[in-house]
Short mmCIF file of C-alpha atoms in Angstrom, two decimals:
data_model
loop_
_atom_site.label_atom_id
_atom_site.label_comp_id
_atom_site.label_asym_id
_atom_site.label_seq_id
_atom_site.Cartn_x
_atom_site.Cartn_y
_atom_site.Cartn_z
CA UNK A 1 -9.90 40.34 18.51
CA UNK A 2 -9.56 39.12 22.09
CA UNK A 3 -9.16 42.52 23.73
CA UNK A 4 -11.98 41.99 26.22
CA UNK A 5 -10.55 38.60 27.17
CA UNK A 6 -7.13 40.16 27.70
CA UNK A 7 -8.72 42.93 29.77
CA UNK A 8 -10.37 40.31 31.98
CA UNK A 9 -7.01 38.59 32.41
CA UNK A 10 -5.17 41.72 33.54
CA UNK A 11 -8.14 42.60 35.76
CA UNK A 12 -7.61 39.37 37.65
CA UNK A 13 -10.67 37.50 36.37
CA UNK A 14 -8.70 34.84 34.48
CA UNK A 15 -8.16 34.29 30.77
CA UNK A 16 -10.32 32.36 28.29
CA UNK A 17 -10.32 32.26 24.49
CA UNK A 18 -13.53 32.53 22.44
CA UNK A 19 -14.50 29.48 20.41
CA UNK A 20 -15.05 31.37 17.15
CA UNK A 21 -11.47 32.45 16.57
CA UNK A 22 -8.83 31.14 14.19
CA UNK A 23 -6.20 29.12 16.10
CA UNK A 24 -3.31 30.84 14.30
CA UNK A 25 -4.72 34.27 15.07
CA UNK A 26 -5.37 33.22 18.69
CA UNK A 27 -1.73 32.17 19.07
CA UNK A 28 -0.53 35.48 17.63
CA UNK A 29 -2.80 37.43 19.97
CA UNK A 30 -1.57 35.50 23.00
CA UNK A 31 2.05 36.17 22.03
CA UNK A 32 1.33 39.84 21.32
CA UNK A 33 -0.31 40.44 24.69
CA UNK A 34 2.45 38.44 26.41
CA UNK A 35 0.13 36.06 28.21
CA UNK A 36 2.11 33.20 29.78
CA UNK A 37 1.20 29.72 28.59
CA UNK A 38 0.80 28.57 32.19
CA UNK A 39 -2.12 30.97 32.59
CA UNK A 40 -4.04 29.49 29.65
CA UNK A 41 -6.65 27.04 30.99
CA UNK A 42 -6.94 23.54 29.60
CA UNK A 43 -10.41 24.24 28.21
CA UNK A 44 -8.81 26.60 25.66
CA UNK A 45 -6.22 24.14 24.32
CA UNK A 46 -8.53 23.02 21.52
CA UNK A 47 -8.94 26.65 20.37
CA UNK A 48 -5.26 27.54 20.67
CA UNK A 49 -3.78 24.40 19.15
CA UNK A 50 -5.86 23.36 16.17
CA UNK A 51 -5.53 19.58 15.78
CA UNK A 52 -6.07 19.83 12.00
CA UNK A 53 -3.35 22.38 11.26
CA UNK A 54 -0.79 19.65 10.54
CA UNK A 55 -3.23 17.92 8.16
CA UNK A 56 -3.79 21.14 6.21
CA UNK A 57 -0.05 21.74 5.97
CA UNK A 58 0.55 18.18 4.73
CA UNK A 59 -2.18 18.47 2.10
CA UNK A 60 -0.82 21.83 0.90
CA UNK A 61 2.73 20.42 0.73
CA UNK A 62 1.47 17.41 -1.21
CA UNK A 63 -0.38 19.60 -3.71
CA UNK A 64 2.63 21.89 -4.06
CA UNK A 65 4.84 18.86 -4.83
CA UNK A 66 2.44 17.84 -7.60
CA UNK A 67 2.49 21.37 -9.02
CA UNK A 68 6.28 21.43 -8.87
CA UNK A 69 6.50 18.16 -10.75
CA UNK A 70 4.10 19.47 -13.38
CA UNK A 71 6.04 22.72 -13.71
CA UNK A 72 9.33 20.90 -14.04
CA UNK A 73 7.99 19.09 -17.07
CA UNK A 74 7.80 22.36 -19.02
CA UNK A 75 11.17 23.27 -20.48
CA UNK A 76 12.24 26.81 -21.41
CA UNK A 77 11.83 25.84 -25.05
CA UNK A 78 8.18 25.14 -24.44
CA UNK A 79 7.72 28.44 -22.59
CA UNK A 80 9.16 30.31 -25.56
CA UNK A 81 7.17 28.44 -28.19
CA UNK A 82 3.82 27.78 -26.59
CA UNK A 83 1.87 28.57 -29.73
CA UNK A 84 3.90 26.32 -32.03
CA UNK A 85 3.38 22.56 -32.12
CA UNK A 86 6.50 20.70 -31.05
CA UNK A 87 7.67 17.46 -29.50
CA UNK A 88 8.08 19.22 -26.17
CA UNK A 89 4.47 20.37 -26.25
CA UNK A 90 3.27 16.84 -26.95
CA UNK A 91 5.48 15.61 -24.14
CA UNK A 92 3.95 18.12 -21.74
CA UNK A 93 0.41 17.17 -22.73
CA UNK A 94 1.12 13.48 -22.24
CA UNK A 95 2.62 14.06 -18.81
CA UNK A 96 -0.27 16.29 -17.87
CA UNK A 97 -2.68 13.53 -18.92
CA UNK A 98 -0.71 11.01 -16.85
CA UNK A 99 -0.34 13.22 -13.74
CA UNK A 100 -3.92 14.55 -13.76
CA UNK A 101 -5.90 11.96 -15.73
CA UNK A 102 -9.34 13.29 -14.79
CA UNK A 103 -8.66 16.87 -15.88
CA UNK A 104 -8.44 16.22 -19.64
CA UNK A 105 -10.10 13.94 -22.18
CA UNK A 106 -6.76 12.47 -23.17
CA UNK A 107 -6.10 11.62 -19.52
CA UNK A 108 -9.48 9.92 -19.16
CA UNK A 109 -8.87 7.86 -22.29
CA UNK A 110 -5.38 6.94 -21.08
CA UNK A 111 -6.50 5.78 -17.66
CA UNK A 112 -9.46 3.87 -19.17
CA UNK A 113 -7.23 1.96 -21.59
CA UNK A 114 -4.61 1.37 -18.93
CA UNK A 115 -7.26 0.05 -16.54
CA UNK A 116 -8.71 -2.23 -19.23
CA UNK A 117 -5.30 -3.70 -20.10
CA UNK A 118 -4.31 -4.08 -16.44
CA UNK A 119 -7.53 -5.82 -15.42
CA UNK A 120 -7.32 -8.11 -18.46
CA UNK A 121 -3.74 -9.03 -17.55
CA UNK A 122 -4.66 -9.80 -13.94
CA UNK A 123 -7.72 -11.86 -14.91
CA UNK A 124 -5.72 -13.92 -17.43
CA UNK A 125 -3.01 -14.47 -14.81
CA UNK A 126 -5.59 -15.80 -12.34
CA UNK A 127 -7.24 -18.06 -14.91
CA UNK A 128 -3.92 -19.58 -15.95
CA UNK A 129 -3.32 -20.77 -12.40
CA UNK A 130 -6.52 -22.90 -12.36
CA UNK A 131 -6.38 -26.43 -13.69
CA UNK A 132 -9.86 -26.07 -15.21
CA UNK A 133 -8.64 -23.36 -17.59
CA UNK A 134 -5.54 -25.23 -18.74
CA UNK A 135 -5.16 -27.88 -21.46
CA UNK A 136 -3.19 -31.17 -21.34
CA UNK A 137 0.38 -31.00 -22.58
CA UNK A 138 1.03 -33.08 -25.67
CA UNK A 139 4.84 -33.29 -25.70
CA UNK A 140 5.44 -34.84 -22.28
CA UNK A 141 8.69 -36.86 -22.18
CA UNK A 142 8.58 -40.46 -21.01
CA UNK A 143 10.00 -41.02 -17.55
CA UNK A 144 12.58 -43.66 -16.79
CA UNK A 145 11.89 -46.88 -14.85
CA UNK A 146 8.38 -46.94 -16.30
CA UNK A 147 7.15 -44.39 -13.77
CA UNK A 148 4.12 -42.25 -14.31
CA UNK A 149 4.11 -38.55 -13.48
CA UNK A 150 1.66 -39.20 -10.67
CA UNK A 151 4.11 -41.65 -9.10
CA UNK A 152 7.17 -39.44 -9.61
CA UNK A 153 5.66 -36.16 -8.44
CA UNK A 154 3.91 -36.03 -5.08
CA UNK A 155 3.07 -32.31 -5.13
CA UNK A 156 -0.17 -31.91 -7.08
CA UNK A 157 0.54 -28.25 -7.89
CA UNK A 158 3.82 -29.17 -9.60
CA UNK A 159 1.99 -31.96 -11.39
CA UNK A 160 -0.54 -29.52 -12.80
CA UNK A 161 2.18 -27.18 -14.05
CA UNK A 162 4.03 -30.05 -15.74
CA UNK A 163 1.15 -32.02 -17.27
CA UNK A 164 -0.91 -29.05 -18.42
CA UNK A 165 -0.18 -25.85 -20.30
CA UNK A 166 -1.94 -22.60 -21.03
CA UNK A 167 -4.47 -22.22 -23.76
CA UNK A 168 -2.89 -20.53 -26.80
CA UNK A 169 -5.41 -17.68 -26.86
CA UNK A 170 -4.90 -16.83 -23.18
CA UNK A 171 -1.13 -17.12 -23.54
CA UNK A 172 -1.16 -14.75 -26.51
CA UNK A 173 -3.50 -12.35 -24.68
CA UNK A 174 -1.25 -12.31 -21.65
CA UNK A 175 1.83 -11.55 -23.74
CA UNK A 176 -0.02 -8.86 -25.68
CA UNK A 177 -1.25 -7.06 -22.55
CA UNK A 178 2.19 -7.40 -21.00
CA UNK A 179 3.83 -5.77 -24.04
CA UNK A 180 1.31 -2.90 -23.86
CA UNK A 181 2.03 -2.35 -20.17
CA UNK A 182 5.78 -2.37 -20.81
CA UNK A 183 5.31 0.17 -23.61
CA UNK A 184 3.29 2.34 -21.24
CA UNK A 185 6.08 2.16 -18.66
CA UNK A 186 8.62 3.14 -21.35
CA UNK A 187 6.38 6.04 -22.41
CA UNK A 188 6.19 7.31 -18.83
CA UNK A 189 9.97 7.15 -18.61
CA UNK A 190 10.34 9.04 -21.89
CA UNK A 191 8.02 11.92 -20.99
CA UNK A 192 9.21 12.52 -17.44
CA UNK A 193 11.98 15.00 -16.65
CA UNK A 194 12.71 13.31 -13.32
CA UNK A 195 14.28 10.20 -14.76
CA UNK A 196 16.48 9.49 -11.76
CA UNK A 197 13.56 9.41 -9.33
CA UNK A 198 11.54 7.39 -11.86
CA UNK A 199 14.26 4.72 -12.10
CA UNK A 200 14.70 4.63 -8.33
CA UNK A 201 10.97 4.23 -7.69
CA UNK A 202 10.26 0.84 -6.15
CA UNK A 203 6.89 0.61 -7.85
CA UNK A 204 8.40 1.20 -11.30
CA UNK A 205 11.14 -1.37 -10.66
CA UNK A 206 8.56 -3.95 -9.61
CA UNK A 207 6.46 -3.23 -12.70
CA UNK A 208 9.49 -3.74 -14.92
CA UNK A 209 10.45 -7.01 -13.21
CA UNK A 210 6.84 -8.18 -13.43
CA UNK A 211 6.72 -7.48 -17.15
CA UNK A 212 10.01 -9.27 -17.81
CA UNK A 213 8.98 -12.27 -15.71
CA UNK A 214 6.00 -12.94 -18.00
CA UNK A 215 8.29 -14.00 -20.84
CA UNK A 216 10.15 -16.39 -18.54
CA UNK A 217 6.84 -17.87 -17.41
CA UNK A 218 5.82 -18.45 -21.02
CA UNK A 219 9.10 -20.29 -21.68
CA UNK A 220 8.86 -22.41 -18.54
CA UNK A 221 5.23 -23.18 -19.28
CA UNK A 222 6.17 -24.52 -22.70
CA UNK A 223 9.01 -26.58 -21.23
CA UNK A 224 7.45 -27.63 -17.92
CA UNK A 225 9.15 -30.99 -17.65
CA UNK A 226 12.62 -29.42 -17.60
CA UNK A 227 12.37 -28.17 -14.03
CA UNK A 228 10.89 -31.38 -12.62
CA UNK A 229 14.17 -32.70 -11.18
CA UNK A 230 16.13 -29.45 -10.98
CA UNK A 231 15.74 -27.72 -7.59
CA UNK A 232 17.34 -24.53 -8.93
CA UNK A 233 14.75 -24.20 -11.67
CA UNK A 234 12.03 -24.89 -9.15
CA UNK A 235 13.27 -22.00 -6.99
CA UNK A 236 13.40 -19.79 -10.07
CA UNK A 237 9.83 -20.75 -10.87
CA UNK A 238 8.72 -19.77 -7.36
CA UNK A 239 10.45 -16.36 -7.61
CA UNK A 240 8.96 -15.69 -11.04
CA UNK A 241 5.53 -16.71 -9.80
CA UNK A 242 5.80 -14.21 -6.93
CA UNK A 243 6.83 -11.48 -9.35
CA UNK A 244 3.85 -12.27 -11.53
CA UNK A 245 1.56 -11.91 -8.56
CA UNK A 246 2.92 -8.40 -8.00
CA UNK A 247 1.25 -7.22 -11.20
CA UNK A 248 -1.70 -6.30 -9.00
CA UNK A 249 0.43 -3.29 -7.99
CA UNK A 250 -0.54 -1.81 -11.35
CA UNK A 251 -4.11 -1.57 -10.09
CA UNK A 252 -2.90 0.69 -7.26
CA UNK A 253 -1.23 2.98 -9.79
CA UNK A 254 -4.58 3.45 -11.52
CA UNK A 255 -6.17 4.88 -8.38
CA UNK A 256 -3.19 6.79 -7.01
CA UNK A 257 -4.40 9.99 -8.70
CA UNK A 258 -7.83 9.87 -7.04
CA UNK A 259 -8.48 12.04 -3.96
CA UNK A 260 -9.20 9.03 -1.75
CA UNK A 261 -5.84 7.43 -2.56
CA UNK A 262 -4.02 10.71 -1.98
CA UNK A 263 -5.64 11.08 1.42
CA UNK A 264 -4.82 7.47 2.30
CA UNK A 265 -1.15 7.94 1.37
CA UNK A 266 -0.96 11.12 3.46
CA UNK A 267 -2.69 9.56 6.46
CA UNK A 268 -0.40 6.50 6.35
CA UNK A 269 2.66 8.71 6.03
CA UNK A 270 1.64 10.90 8.97
CA UNK A 271 0.66 7.89 11.12
CA UNK A 272 4.08 6.23 11.25
CA UNK A 273 4.24 6.74 15.02
CA UNK A 274 1.00 4.81 15.48
CA UNK A 275 2.33 2.04 13.21
CA UNK A 276 5.54 1.88 15.19
CA UNK A 277 3.54 1.73 18.44
CA UNK A 278 1.37 -1.07 17.06
CA UNK A 279 4.36 -3.12 15.94
CA UNK A 280 6.22 -2.59 19.20
CA UNK A 281 3.23 -3.52 21.37
CA UNK A 282 2.34 -6.62 19.34
CA UNK A 283 5.95 -7.79 19.32
CA UNK A 284 6.38 -7.29 23.06
CA UNK A 285 3.20 -9.08 24.09
CA UNK A 286 3.75 -11.84 21.54
CA UNK A 287 7.08 -12.56 23.21
CA UNK A 288 5.49 -12.47 26.67
CA UNK A 289 2.52 -14.72 25.89
CA UNK A 290 4.52 -16.97 23.58
CA UNK A 291 7.29 -17.74 26.05
CA UNK A 292 4.78 -18.19 28.88
CA UNK A 293 2.72 -20.59 26.80
CA UNK A 294 5.78 -22.65 25.86
CA UNK A 295 6.78 -23.28 29.46
CA UNK A 296 3.21 -23.93 30.65
CA UNK A 297 2.74 -26.52 27.88
CA UNK A 298 6.17 -28.10 28.43
CA UNK A 299 4.63 -31.40 29.63
CA UNK A 300 2.84 -31.86 26.26
CA UNK A 301 5.42 -32.59 23.55
CA UNK A 302 2.86 -32.37 20.73
CA UNK A 303 1.66 -28.81 21.36
CA UNK A 304 4.43 -26.23 20.98
CA UNK A 305 7.78 -27.67 19.82
CA UNK A 306 9.75 -24.46 20.49
CA UNK A 307 9.32 -20.88 21.64
CA UNK A 308 9.31 -19.56 18.07
CA UNK A 309 6.18 -21.56 17.31
CA UNK A 310 4.53 -20.37 20.52
CA UNK A 311 5.36 -16.75 19.62
CA UNK A 312 3.76 -17.37 16.22
CA UNK A 313 0.70 -18.74 18.02
CA UNK A 314 0.56 -15.70 20.32
CA UNK A 315 0.70 -13.27 17.40
CA UNK A 316 -2.04 -15.11 15.50
CA UNK A 317 -4.20 -15.29 18.61
CA UNK A 318 -3.75 -11.61 19.51
CA UNK A 319 -4.72 -10.54 16.01
CA UNK A 320 -7.91 -12.67 16.34
CA UNK A 321 -7.01 -14.80 13.29
CA UNK A 322 -6.60 -18.13 15.04
CA UNK A 323 -5.52 -20.68 12.43
CA UNK A 324 -5.87 -23.56 14.88
CA UNK A 325 -2.67 -25.31 13.79
CA UNK A 326 -1.35 -25.03 17.38
CA UNK A 327 -3.41 -24.78 20.55
CA UNK A 328 -2.97 -25.41 24.29
CA UNK A 329 -4.14 -28.54 26.11
CA UNK A 330 -3.76 -27.61 29.78
CA UNK A 331 -5.81 -25.44 32.10
CA UNK A 332 -2.95 -22.97 32.43
CA UNK A 333 -2.64 -22.82 28.66
CA UNK A 334 -6.33 -22.06 28.34
CA UNK A 335 -5.96 -19.15 30.76
CA UNK A 336 -2.97 -17.73 28.89
CA UNK A 337 -4.83 -18.10 25.58
CA UNK A 338 -7.82 -16.23 26.99
CA UNK A 339 -5.60 -13.42 28.27
CA UNK A 340 -3.82 -13.24 24.90
CA UNK A 341 -7.13 -12.92 23.05
CA UNK A 342 -8.46 -10.20 25.40
CA UNK A 343 -5.20 -8.23 25.40
CA UNK A 344 -5.06 -8.52 21.62
CA UNK A 345 -8.50 -6.96 21.23
CA UNK A 346 -7.59 -4.07 23.51
CA UNK A 347 -4.13 -3.47 22.06
CA UNK A 348 -5.29 -3.53 18.46
CA UNK A 349 -8.32 -1.35 19.09
CA UNK A 350 -6.36 1.69 20.30
CA UNK A 351 -3.83 2.19 17.44
CA UNK A 352 -6.35 1.23 14.76
CA UNK A 353 -8.80 3.79 16.15
CA UNK A 354 -6.08 6.44 15.94
CA UNK A 355 -5.31 5.47 12.34
CA UNK A 356 -8.96 5.67 11.38
CA UNK A 357 -9.27 9.03 13.11
CA UNK A 358 -6.24 10.36 11.21
CA UNK A 359 -7.69 9.23 7.90
CA UNK A 360 -11.05 10.82 8.70
CA UNK A 361 -9.35 14.09 9.69
CA UNK A 362 -7.28 14.17 6.51
CA UNK A 363 -10.30 13.37 4.37
CA UNK A 364 -12.39 16.11 5.93
CA UNK A 365 -9.57 18.64 5.64
CA UNK A 366 -9.03 17.70 2.01
CA UNK A 367 -12.69 18.19 1.20
CA UNK A 368 -12.85 21.51 3.08
CA UNK A 369 -9.81 22.81 1.24
CA UNK A 370 -11.14 21.56 -2.10
CA UNK A 371 -14.49 23.34 -1.54
CA UNK A 372 -12.64 26.49 -0.55
CA UNK A 373 -10.48 26.43 -3.68
CA UNK A 374 -13.51 25.78 -5.88
CA UNK A 375 -15.34 28.73 -4.32
CA UNK A 376 -12.46 31.04 -5.28
CA UNK A 377 -12.59 30.09 -8.97
#
């Protein structure tokens, strides 16, 4: 394919690769004709080393993993008795609907119902945290020393949790949706043949803990005054509240089978070097600007009490968030703050641009491969 280019090379006219050649074929031709890599000009690097080859390999490996998981769900019993209805056949159809929800009607119905229950659960959770959607508690115990709850409890958020409770209809709806989601999780565990990996999955563990925490929240909500003076119960309430907030993870599971989510997962997985670079650079410059700011502002005792706070300020400033809880008050501090903001813009722009470029490359490669596979069918 590149005979004339090779002939030019051995004639002393130099070597160049044509633009309309497959990179893999070009590499084979170069190796076949024994052309040293030092004689390949830099203008031909793009032709010789295709920058999207790794993306195509990752997409193919990802698709092959999905096919392997689907194939592993079919037991030898099912292969022998395809035409006969059996529990194994039902199990395979359910797992196929779960793994590829948009390929079958049963999968579409499953993902629609799962999305409806998940969104309902999240909306009810959000409404129950607002005082406007709660009702006054009727069985409040009387405090000692003739104190009112407003006098005994300074934190208004604790006061709302103690003096109010959830509406019965929303409490029942939350428990009902939670039971459905737990049953769905149990069904996924029952139909999968990879039970060990299912149990070890962090997302599945968090979903289980989230579902269990709902029942504890219902109990604590009905007995809100019990944890008023018990710091241990207050800590338990905080942990359970955090677990409840993690139910939003279920929304991510609904979209994990879509092409966009697949591409995002692949691009994030393949961009770990850029993430590591971003973390390392932000950490290093946060330490530099933070420690510098602390010593420059040493004469002002009300600005940065310690270096840890100044490092926190540097990180927030470099990421252009700027809460304003701490700020410099000297001319030197203003200069350091300006440098931190400028360096933050430059340092964040480079890795984020690379991440966006990786995602765009993966997305384009995925679409090209999908169009190619569709054209073969």
